[in-house]
Short mmCIF file of C-alpha atoms in Angstrom, two decimals:
data_model
loop_
_atom_site.label_atom_id
_atom_site.label_comp_id
_atom_site.label_asym_id
_atom_site.label_seq_id
_atom_site.Cartn_x
_atom_site.Cartn_y
_atom_site.Cartn_z
CA MET Z 306 37.54 -17.54 -17.40
CA ALA Z 307 40.04 -19.95 -15.95
CA ILE Z 308 40.64 -22.26 -13.02
CA TYR Z 309 43.76 -21.49 -11.01
CA ASP Z 310 45.73 -23.62 -8.58
CA ARG Z 311 46.18 -21.41 -5.53
CA TRP Z 312 48.61 -23.78 -3.83
CA HIS Z 313 51.25 -23.64 -6.55
CA LEU Z 314 53.13 -21.01 -8.52
CA SER Z 315 52.37 -20.74 -12.22
CA HIS Z 316 55.74 -19.04 -12.83
CA PRO Z 317 58.25 -20.25 -10.20
CA THR Z 318 61.63 -18.59 -9.83
CA ASP Z 319 64.80 -20.46 -10.77
CA ASP Z 320 65.70 -21.06 -7.13
CA ALA Z 321 62.25 -22.32 -6.10
CA THR Z 322 62.05 -25.71 -4.38
CA PRO Z 323 59.36 -28.15 -5.59
CA CYS Z 324 56.87 -29.67 -3.16
CA ARG Z 325 55.64 -33.25 -2.96
CA CYS Z 326 52.40 -32.52 -4.80
CA GLY Z 327 53.96 -33.01 -8.24
CA ARG Z 328 54.43 -36.32 -10.00
CA GLY Z 329 57.43 -37.38 -12.04
CA LYS Z 330 58.70 -34.66 -14.30
CA HIS Z 331 55.63 -32.53 -13.55
CA LYS Z 332 57.04 -30.57 -10.66
CA LEU Z 333 54.91 -28.18 -8.61
CA TYR Z 334 56.24 -25.26 -6.61
CA PRO Z 335 54.43 -24.11 -3.47
CA SER Z 336 52.88 -20.66 -3.23
CA ALA Z 337 52.24 -18.65 -0.08
CA ASP Z 338 48.81 -20.35 0.18
CA HIS Z 339 50.22 -23.90 0.16
CA PRO Z 340 49.23 -26.15 3.09
CA GLY Z 341 51.68 -25.96 5.95
CA ARG Z 342 51.49 -22.21 6.47
CA LEU Z 343 52.46 -21.08 9.94
CA ASN Z 344 51.34 -18.10 11.95
CA LYS Z 345 53.70 -15.76 13.80
CA ARG Z 346 53.81 -18.14 16.75
CA GLY Z 347 54.80 -21.06 14.58
CA LYS Z 348 51.38 -22.74 14.73
CA ARG Z 349 50.06 -24.32 11.54
CA LEU Z 350 47.17 -22.47 9.90
CA PRO Z 351 44.11 -24.20 8.36
CA ASP Z 352 44.47 -25.21 4.73
CA LEU Z 353 42.92 -22.89 2.14
CA PRO Z 354 40.73 -24.12 -0.76
CA ARG Z 355 43.05 -25.07 -3.62
CA TRP Z 356 41.08 -24.15 -6.74
CA GLN Z 357 40.01 -20.66 -7.74
CA VAL Z 358 37.70 -19.68 -10.60
CA ARG Z 359 38.37 -16.16 -11.90
CA TYR Z 360 36.00 -14.42 -14.26
CA ARG Z 361 34.49 -11.08 -15.26
CA ASP Z 362 30.78 -10.37 -14.96
CA ASP Z 363 28.64 -8.57 -17.55
CA ASN Z 364 29.82 -5.24 -16.11
CA ASP Z 365 33.49 -6.25 -16.59
CA ASN Z 366 34.10 -6.55 -12.85
CA GLN Z 367 36.81 -9.05 -11.85
CA LEU Z 368 35.31 -11.77 -9.64
CA LYS Z 369 36.57 -15.00 -8.13
CA ARG Z 370 35.43 -17.97 -6.09
CA ASN Z 371 37.41 -20.68 -4.31
CA PHE Z 372 36.74 -24.44 -4.20
CA ALA Z 373 38.29 -27.35 -2.36
CA GLU Z 374 37.63 -29.72 -5.30
CA ARG Z 375 38.36 -29.17 -8.97
CA ASP Z 376 36.33 -31.76 -10.88
CA GLY Z 377 32.71 -32.75 -10.41
CA ASP Z 378 29.13 -31.88 -11.41
CA ASP Z 379 28.01 -29.62 -8.55
CA PRO Z 380 28.57 -25.88 -9.24
CA GLU Z 381 28.42 -25.23 -5.50
CA GLN Z 382 31.18 -27.75 -4.73
CA HIS Z 383 33.34 -28.17 -7.84
CA ALA Z 384 35.39 -25.53 -9.64
CA SER Z 385 34.94 -27.01 -13.12
CA ALA Z 386 31.14 -27.19 -12.81
CA PHE Z 387 30.95 -23.63 -11.50
CA ASP Z 388 33.22 -22.44 -14.32
CA ALA Z 389 30.95 -24.06 -16.91
CA LYS Z 390 27.78 -22.65 -15.33
CA VAL Z 391 29.07 -19.08 -15.16
CA ASN Z 392 30.28 -19.32 -18.77
CA HIS Z 393 26.82 -20.45 -19.84
CA ASP Z 394 25.01 -17.74 -17.85
CA LEU Z 395 27.28 -14.99 -19.17
CA ASP Z 396 26.70 -16.13 -22.74
CA ALA Z 397 22.93 -16.28 -22.15
CA GLY Z 398 22.86 -12.89 -20.40
CA SER Z 399 21.31 -14.42 -17.27
CA TYR Z 400 24.26 -14.21 -14.90
CA VAL Z 401 23.76 -12.59 -11.50
CA ALA Z 402 26.62 -12.23 -9.06
CA PRO Z 403 25.75 -14.04 -5.80
CA GLU Z 404 27.24 -11.11 -3.90
CA ARG Z 405 24.24 -8.99 -4.90
CA ALA Z 406 21.94 -11.18 -2.83
CA ARG Z 407 24.21 -10.58 0.13
CA GLN Z 408 23.00 -7.00 0.38
CA THR Z 409 21.22 -6.28 3.63
CA LEU Z 410 17.47 -5.90 3.52
CA LYS Z 411 17.86 -2.31 4.70
CA ALA Z 412 20.32 -1.39 1.93
CA PHE Z 413 18.20 -2.87 -0.85
CA GLY Z 414 14.93 -1.66 0.71
CA GLU Z 415 16.13 1.94 0.91
CA ALA Z 416 17.20 1.84 -2.74
CA TRP Z 417 13.82 0.34 -3.67
CA ARG Z 418 12.01 3.04 -1.68
CA THR Z 419 13.71 5.84 -3.61
CA SER Z 420 12.41 4.35 -6.86
CA LEU Z 421 8.75 4.43 -5.78
CA VAL Z 422 6.48 6.93 -7.51
CA ALA Z 423 3.31 7.91 -5.65
CA ASN Z 424 1.58 10.90 -4.14
CA PRO Z 425 3.18 12.25 -0.94
CA SER Z 426 0.50 10.92 1.41
CA SER Z 427 0.92 7.41 -0.02
CA LEU Z 428 4.69 7.67 0.41
CA GLU Z 429 4.15 8.66 4.04
CA ASN Z 430 2.03 5.55 4.48
CA TYR Z 431 4.75 3.42 2.85
CA ASP Z 432 7.41 4.91 5.14
CA ARG Z 433 5.42 4.03 8.25
CA LYS Z 434 5.28 0.39 7.12
CA LEU Z 435 8.94 0.33 6.07
CA THR Z 436 9.95 1.47 9.56
CA HIS Z 437 8.62 -1.87 10.84
CA ILE Z 438 10.51 -3.72 8.08
CA TYR Z 439 14.01 -2.26 8.22
CA GLY Z 440 13.91 0.36 10.95
CA ASP Z 441 16.76 0.44 13.46
CA ASN Z 442 14.91 -1.81 15.90
CA SER Z 443 13.69 -4.31 13.32
CA LEU Z 444 14.80 -7.93 13.52
CA LEU Z 445 15.27 -7.93 9.73
CA ALA Z 446 17.22 -4.73 9.08
CA SER Z 447 20.77 -6.09 9.20
CA ARG Z 448 19.98 -9.48 7.64
CA THR Z 449 20.96 -10.14 4.05
CA LEU Z 450 18.36 -10.89 1.41
CA LEU Z 451 19.99 -14.28 0.91
CA ALA Z 452 19.82 -15.15 4.61
CA LEU Z 453 16.15 -14.17 4.84
CA ALA Z 454 15.31 -16.12 1.68
CA GLN Z 455 17.00 -19.23 3.06
CA GLN Z 456 15.63 -18.90 6.60
CA PRO Z 457 11.92 -18.00 6.56
CA GLY Z 458 11.90 -18.75 10.28
CA ILE Z 459 13.43 -15.30 10.76
CA ILE Z 460 10.37 -13.83 9.01
CA GLN Z 461 8.13 -15.81 11.36
CA ALA Z 462 9.97 -14.44 14.40
CA TRP Z 463 9.64 -10.92 13.00
CA ILE Z 464 5.87 -11.34 12.56
CA LYS Z 465 5.63 -12.46 16.18
CA GLU Z 466 7.60 -9.34 17.10
CA LEU Z 467 5.05 -7.16 15.29
CA GLU Z 468 2.20 -8.89 17.12
CA GLY Z 469 4.03 -8.20 20.38
CA LYS Z 470 3.96 -4.49 19.55
CA GLY Z 471 0.16 -4.62 19.56
CA LEU Z 472 -0.26 -4.09 15.82
CA GLY Z 473 -3.55 -5.33 14.36
CA ALA Z 474 -3.69 -8.41 12.15
CA ASN Z 475 -4.78 -6.49 9.06
CA TYR Z 476 -1.99 -3.94 9.45
CA ILE Z 477 0.60 -6.68 9.92
CA LEU Z 478 -0.62 -8.30 6.70
CA GLN Z 479 -0.14 -4.98 4.90
CA ILE Z 480 3.42 -4.75 6.24
CA VAL Z 481 4.19 -8.34 5.17
CA ASP Z 482 2.77 -7.54 1.73
CA MET Z 483 5.19 -4.62 1.45
CA LEU Z 484 8.09 -6.87 2.46
CA SER Z 485 6.95 -9.26 -0.26
CA SER Z 486 7.10 -6.39 -2.76
CA ILE Z 487 10.73 -5.77 -1.81
CA PHE Z 488 11.61 -9.40 -2.50
CA VAL Z 489 9.66 -9.36 -5.77
CA ALA Z 490 11.74 -6.35 -6.82
CA ALA Z 491 14.95 -8.16 -5.85
CA ILE Z 492 13.97 -11.24 -7.85
CA ASP Z 493 12.96 -9.08 -10.83
CA ASN Z 494 16.42 -7.54 -10.65
CA GLY Z 495 17.90 -10.98 -11.16
CA MET Z 496 18.87 -11.90 -7.62
CA PRO Z 497 19.05 -15.69 -7.19
CA ILE Z 498 16.71 -15.87 -4.20
CA ARG Z 499 13.14 -16.85 -3.39
CA ASN Z 500 10.40 -14.82 -1.72
CA PRO Z 501 10.31 -16.01 1.92
CA THR Z 502 6.90 -14.44 2.54
CA LYS Z 503 5.35 -16.96 0.14
CA VAL Z 504 6.63 -20.21 1.63
CA LYS Z 505 3.97 -22.63 2.84
CA SER Z 506 5.42 -22.93 6.33
CA LEU Z 507 4.96 -19.22 7.11
CA ARG Z 508 2.03 -18.61 9.44
CA LEU Z 509 0.38 -15.23 8.94
CA PRO Z 510 -2.18 -13.56 11.24
CA THR Z 511 -5.80 -14.26 10.43
CA PRO Z 512 -7.33 -11.15 8.85
CA THR Z 513 -10.15 -9.56 10.78
CA LYS Z 514 -13.22 -8.14 9.09
CA THR Z 515 -14.42 -4.91 10.63
CA ILE Z 516 -18.18 -4.51 10.51
CA ILE Z 517 -18.94 -0.81 10.17
CA THR Z 518 -21.67 0.46 12.46
CA PRO Z 519 -23.13 3.72 11.12
CA TRP Z 520 -24.28 6.49 13.38
CA THR Z 521 -27.93 7.08 14.13
CA GLN Z 522 -29.70 10.26 13.11
CA ALA Z 523 -29.63 11.41 16.74
CA MET Z 524 -25.85 10.93 16.93
CA VAL Z 525 -25.37 12.84 13.69
CA GLU Z 526 -27.44 15.77 14.93
CA ALA Z 527 -25.59 15.81 18.26
CA ALA Z 528 -22.24 16.00 16.48
CA ARG Z 529 -23.63 18.68 14.17
CA GLU Z 530 -24.78 20.75 17.11
CA LYS Z 531 -21.36 20.49 18.76
CA LEU Z 532 -19.53 21.58 15.60
CA GLY Z 533 -22.09 24.37 15.33
CA GLU Z 534 -20.49 25.95 18.38
CA ARG Z 535 -17.54 26.67 16.09
CA GLY Z 536 -19.69 27.52 13.08
CA LEU Z 537 -18.80 24.24 11.34
CA GLU Z 538 -22.09 22.33 11.49
CA GLU Z 539 -22.36 22.03 7.69
CA MET Z 540 -19.28 19.80 7.70
CA VAL Z 541 -21.53 17.08 9.08
CA ASP Z 542 -24.06 17.70 6.30
CA LEU Z 543 -21.37 17.28 3.64
CA GLY Z 544 -20.22 14.03 5.23
CA VAL Z 545 -23.60 12.42 5.89
CA GLY Z 546 -25.45 14.11 3.03
CA GLY Z 547 -22.72 13.96 0.38
CA GLY Z 548 -20.41 11.12 1.37
CA LEU Z 549 -17.32 13.34 1.25
CA ARG Z 550 -13.99 12.40 2.79
CA GLN Z 551 -12.51 14.67 5.45
CA GLY Z 552 -10.07 16.48 3.16
CA GLU Z 553 -12.81 16.93 0.55
CA ILE Z 554 -15.08 18.54 3.15
CA PHE Z 555 -12.31 20.96 4.07
CA GLY Z 556 -11.87 21.83 0.38
CA VAL Z 557 -15.48 22.62 -0.59
CA GLY Z 558 -15.96 26.03 -2.20
CA SER Z 559 -19.12 28.08 -2.64
CA ASP Z 560 -19.09 27.47 -6.40
CA ASP Z 561 -18.98 23.68 -6.03
CA PHE Z 562 -22.72 23.18 -5.47
CA ASP Z 563 -26.17 24.32 -6.48
CA GLY Z 564 -29.61 23.14 -5.48
CA GLN Z 565 -29.25 19.79 -7.23
CA THR Z 566 -25.62 18.63 -7.33
CA LEU Z 567 -22.31 18.88 -5.51
CA GLN Z 568 -19.08 18.84 -7.51
CA VAL Z 569 -16.20 17.19 -5.64
CA ARG Z 570 -13.19 18.83 -7.27
CA ARG Z 571 -10.46 19.02 -4.65
CA GLN Z 572 -9.28 18.28 -1.15
CA VAL Z 573 -7.09 20.12 1.34
CA LYS Z 574 -3.97 18.11 2.13
CA TRP Z 575 -1.29 18.53 4.73
CA PHE Z 576 2.07 17.31 3.45
CA SER Z 577 4.63 16.18 6.01
CA GLU Z 578 8.29 16.97 5.48
CA GLN Z 579 10.07 14.22 3.56
CA GLU Z 580 12.95 13.75 1.13
CA GLY Z 581 14.00 17.37 1.43
CA GLN Z 582 10.51 18.69 0.67
CA PRO Z 583 9.05 21.11 3.24
CA SER Z 584 5.80 20.44 5.05
CA GLY Z 585 2.76 22.54 4.31
CA LEU Z 586 -0.76 22.84 2.89
CA ALA Z 587 -1.91 22.49 -0.68
CA PHE Z 588 -5.03 21.84 -2.70
CA ALA Z 589 -4.98 18.46 -4.41
CA PRO Z 590 -7.31 16.34 -6.55
CA PRO Z 591 -9.68 13.98 -4.72
CA LYS Z 592 -8.40 10.50 -3.94
CA TYR Z 593 -7.54 8.46 -7.06
CA ASN Z 594 -7.68 11.76 -9.00
CA LYS Z 595 -11.41 11.11 -9.40
CA GLU Z 596 -13.47 14.27 -9.56
CA ARG Z 597 -17.14 13.40 -9.24
CA GLU Z 598 -20.67 14.73 -9.14
CA VAL Z 599 -22.88 13.87 -6.17
CA PRO Z 600 -26.67 14.38 -6.13
CA LEU Z 601 -27.58 16.91 -3.47
CA SER Z 602 -30.75 16.48 -1.42
CA THR Z 603 -33.00 19.47 -0.81
CA ALA Z 604 -32.35 19.24 2.94
CA VAL Z 605 -28.57 19.49 2.51
CA ALA Z 606 -28.81 22.12 -0.24
CA GLU Z 607 -30.95 24.35 1.99
CA ARG Z 608 -28.52 24.03 4.88
CA LEU Z 609 -25.59 24.96 2.64
CA GLN Z 610 -27.53 27.94 1.31
CA VAL Z 611 -28.18 29.13 4.86
CA ARG Z 612 -24.45 28.82 5.45
CA LEU Z 613 -23.67 31.11 2.51
CA GLU Z 614 -26.16 33.71 3.71
CA LYS Z 615 -24.92 33.59 7.29
CA THR Z 616 -21.16 33.24 6.68
CA PRO Z 617 -19.80 34.54 3.37
CA PRO Z 618 -17.08 32.36 1.82
CA VAL Z 619 -13.43 33.36 2.22
CA LYS Z 620 -11.06 33.26 -0.74
CA VAL Z 621 -8.00 31.13 -0.03
CA THR Z 622 -5.00 30.71 -2.34
CA LEU Z 623 -2.84 27.60 -2.03
CA PRO Z 624 -0.41 25.69 -4.25
CA TRP Z 625 -1.94 22.94 -6.35
CA GLY Z 626 -0.62 19.42 -5.88
CA SER Z 627 2.15 20.06 -3.34
CA PRO Z 628 3.42 22.86 -1.08
CA THR Z 629 6.29 23.57 -3.50
CA SER Z 630 4.15 23.75 -6.64
CA ARG Z 631 4.25 27.01 -8.58
CA LYS Z 632 0.70 26.47 -9.76
CA LEU Z 633 -1.67 28.37 -7.46
CA MET Z 634 -5.42 28.00 -7.02
CA THR Z 635 -7.86 30.39 -5.36
CA VAL Z 636 -11.10 28.97 -3.92
CA PRO Z 637 -13.98 30.79 -2.14
CA MET Z 638 -14.02 28.39 0.79
CA LEU Z 639 -16.86 27.55 3.15
CA PHE Z 640 -14.67 26.66 6.11
CA VAL Z 641 -11.59 28.54 7.29
CA ARG Z 642 -9.80 28.90 10.59
CA PRO Z 643 -9.78 32.22 12.46
CA ARG Z 644 -6.61 33.31 10.66
CA GLY Z 645 -8.10 32.61 7.25
CA LEU Z 646 -6.37 29.31 6.45
CA PRO Z 647 -8.33 26.13 5.70
CA TYR Z 648 -8.75 23.27 8.13
CA HIS Z 649 -6.65 20.15 7.63
CA ARG Z 650 -6.20 16.76 9.27
CA GLN Z 651 -3.34 17.91 11.51
CA CYS Z 652 -5.39 20.61 13.23
CA PHE Z 653 -8.88 19.10 13.26
CA GLY Z 654 -8.42 16.07 15.52
CA TYR Z 655 -9.34 17.72 18.81
CA ILE Z 656 -12.32 19.47 17.21
CA TRP Z 657 -13.72 16.18 15.96
CA ARG Z 658 -13.03 14.54 19.31
CA ASP Z 659 -15.47 16.92 20.98
CA ALA Z 660 -18.11 16.23 18.30
CA ARG Z 661 -17.63 12.48 18.66
CA ASP Z 662 -18.01 12.69 22.43
CA ALA Z 663 -21.16 14.78 22.06
CA ALA Z 664 -22.59 12.07 19.81
CA GLY Z 665 -21.94 9.47 22.50
CA ALA Z 666 -19.65 7.42 20.26
CA GLU Z 667 -16.77 5.31 21.53
CA PRO Z 668 -13.30 6.94 21.24
CA THR Z 669 -12.08 4.48 18.61
CA PRO Z 670 -10.51 4.95 15.17
CA GLU Z 671 -13.76 3.65 13.66
CA ASN Z 672 -15.53 6.76 14.96
CA GLY Z 673 -13.26 9.23 13.25
CA MET Z 674 -14.76 11.80 10.91
CA HIS Z 675 -14.90 9.11 8.20
CA ILE Z 676 -17.89 7.62 10.03
CA LEU Z 677 -20.01 10.34 8.41
CA ARG Z 678 -19.15 8.90 5.00
CA HIS Z 679 -19.97 5.39 6.21
CA THR Z 680 -23.31 6.65 7.48
CA TYR Z 681 -24.03 8.18 4.06
CA ALA Z 682 -23.38 4.81 2.41
CA SER Z 683 -25.63 3.01 4.89
CA VAL Z 684 -28.52 5.42 4.26
CA MET Z 685 -28.18 5.02 0.50
CA LEU Z 686 -28.08 1.24 0.53
CA ALA Z 687 -30.95 0.99 3.01
CA ALA Z 688 -32.99 2.88 0.41
CA LEU Z 689 -31.90 0.35 -2.25
CA VAL Z 690 -29.79 2.85 -4.20
CA ASP Z 691 -27.88 1.03 -6.95
CA ILE Z 692 -24.44 0.12 -5.63
CA LEU Z 693 -22.76 1.07 -8.92
CA LYS Z 694 -24.19 4.57 -8.58
CA LEU Z 695 -23.12 4.70 -4.95
CA ALA Z 696 -19.57 3.68 -5.86
CA ALA Z 697 -19.42 6.56 -8.34
CA TRP Z 698 -20.79 9.05 -5.80
CA LEU Z 699 -18.27 7.88 -3.21
CA GLY Z 700 -15.42 8.13 -5.70
CA HIS Z 701 -14.40 4.49 -5.32
CA ALA Z 702 -12.04 3.14 -7.95
CA ASP Z 703 -13.81 -0.24 -8.02
CA PRO Z 704 -17.51 -0.98 -7.28
CA ALA Z 705 -16.43 -4.37 -5.95
CA PHE Z 706 -14.67 -2.54 -3.12
CA THR Z 707 -17.94 -0.73 -2.34
CA MET Z 708 -19.73 -4.07 -2.16
CA ARG Z 709 -17.09 -5.61 0.11
CA LYS Z 710 -17.06 -2.64 2.45
CA TYR Z 711 -20.75 -1.80 2.61
CA GLY Z 712 -22.56 -4.91 1.37
CA HIS Z 713 -23.84 -5.69 4.87
CA PHE Z 714 -25.89 -2.47 4.74
CA ILE Z 715 -28.07 -3.84 1.92
CA PRO Z 716 -31.40 -4.93 3.47
CA ASP Z 717 -32.95 -8.33 2.92
CA VAL Z 718 -35.37 -7.79 0.04
CA ALA Z 719 -36.50 -11.38 -0.43
CA ASP Z 720 -40.18 -10.50 0.10
CA ARG Z 721 -39.94 -7.63 -2.35
CA GLY Z 722 -38.36 -9.98 -4.88
CA ARG Z 723 -41.26 -12.40 -4.52
CA LEU Z 724 -43.79 -9.59 -5.02
CA ALA Z 725 -41.98 -8.45 -8.15
CA ILE Z 726 -42.18 -11.90 -9.76
CA ASN Z 727 -45.82 -12.30 -8.69
CA ALA Z 728 -46.62 -9.00 -10.38
CA PHE Z 729 -44.81 -10.10 -13.53
CA TYR Z 730 -46.93 -13.24 -13.88
CA ALA Z 731 -50.13 -11.44 -12.89
CA ALA Z 732 -49.61 -9.06 -15.80
CA ALA Z 733 -49.27 -11.83 -18.37
CA GLY Z 734 -52.05 -10.33 -20.51
CA ALA Z 735 -50.70 -6.79 -20.45
CA PRO Z 736 -49.25 -5.25 -23.67
CA GLY Z 737 -45.59 -6.17 -23.99
CA ALA Z 738 -45.77 -8.82 -21.29
CA GLY Z 739 -42.91 -11.26 -21.49
CA GLN Z 740 -40.63 -8.90 -23.41
CA SER Z 741 -39.01 -7.29 -20.41
CA ALA Z 742 -39.78 -7.16 -16.73
CA LEU Z 743 -39.31 -3.39 -16.91
CA ASP Z 744 -42.26 -3.11 -19.33
CA VAL Z 745 -44.71 -4.85 -17.00
CA PRO Z 746 -46.92 -2.74 -14.68
CA LEU Z 747 -45.81 -3.50 -11.14
CA PRO Z 748 -47.61 -2.72 -7.87
CA GLN Z 749 -46.68 -0.15 -5.30
CA ILE Z 750 -44.58 -1.78 -2.57
CA PRO Z 751 -44.32 -0.16 0.87
CA GLY Z 752 -40.99 1.56 1.40
CA VAL Z 753 -40.00 1.32 -2.27
CA GLY Z 754 -42.82 2.62 -4.45
CA ASN Z 755 -43.34 1.48 -8.01
CA LEU Z 756 -40.74 -1.21 -8.70
CA ALA Z 757 -40.57 -0.38 -12.38
CA LEU Z 758 -39.54 3.17 -11.54
CA VAL Z 759 -37.02 1.95 -8.99
CA ALA Z 760 -35.50 -0.47 -11.50
CA ARG Z 761 -35.17 2.26 -14.12
CA SER Z 762 -33.60 4.79 -11.74
#
């Protein structure tokens, strides 16, 4: 590294004329960048910064930066201080070229997107959010990472723009969280910036908590009857009676259940075209790759058995994992379209719309087919089914999520709790009393039965 004087020649020719900058015998000879330059019209041009620091980064790229002042302590203002700082950072291996932070958000975001590893449906979800972040009409797309980091007010204006599009508060928060992930990646890659989504002055939308309202038994039966016009009534039974997601319902085969249990082994997924991959259908593991076993009630088991007797299953062969996979799977499926292919989310919307209308439900996203799964959860918790068991039956990755989502379905059992403790003390003379509440004979309680049996189940 070195500091160069841009105004003067380091190797003047013999016929060069010195300028007035030199002192005594130390003569200086003006370069083409010396003050006093004139344009083609003879007008004087602005003076250029005199001092230039030249150096090579850790990738051996030649870099330079100009300064008006040579000596001082501020690396942003003084050539000598900047020279010392870059030398130190290069020796320590912590140097990052400031030019890297001058990438546009779109350029860095697109590179970050290509590095993401996830299942295709998750990537589709990411792409929808990224369109709001650096899409052609986004306020942020052409801004540099450095500019956004230094001016969080731009982020605030962008959030207001999202609100103006009618996006919900929770969805906006998800988009902001993805923007934050982009800045975290930039910082992890050594860019000398901060994360503007984390500054205290940024005002984010207040998250809204959606209270799920399950369907009544009458609504469920009305929807079932409507789907029955297409021979699909058992789809409702698998949703309300098994807690299956839509794609899992579409993927149920005749060998996935018996009179006692239902094995959730797969789902039918529609993959949209992306990154050169064609669109199409495939079997895939359930969400989170969590196969699970769900207890099957007699009522649901009998309805499924009637289905098998009335409508024999149809064998369907699809790729496993993605439309381009060479691994094929054949399943004797309960539900197929007239041409023998399974149902999927892209073709089922209008069918469910008719069922929803028949049930008398509002035409809102909350009353999509997923409401059957919510209704299943509400029935289970109203019967005081253990929430850890319910989380496993639903295929949730974390029981805490089950509690957050469905905790309001748990009935107030304060009176039952009082009766349980009363029974414990009343049985003080019973064998084993005081060792464990589970060993104490407890009374029958209306709506629950023997509490000891409930506790053990």
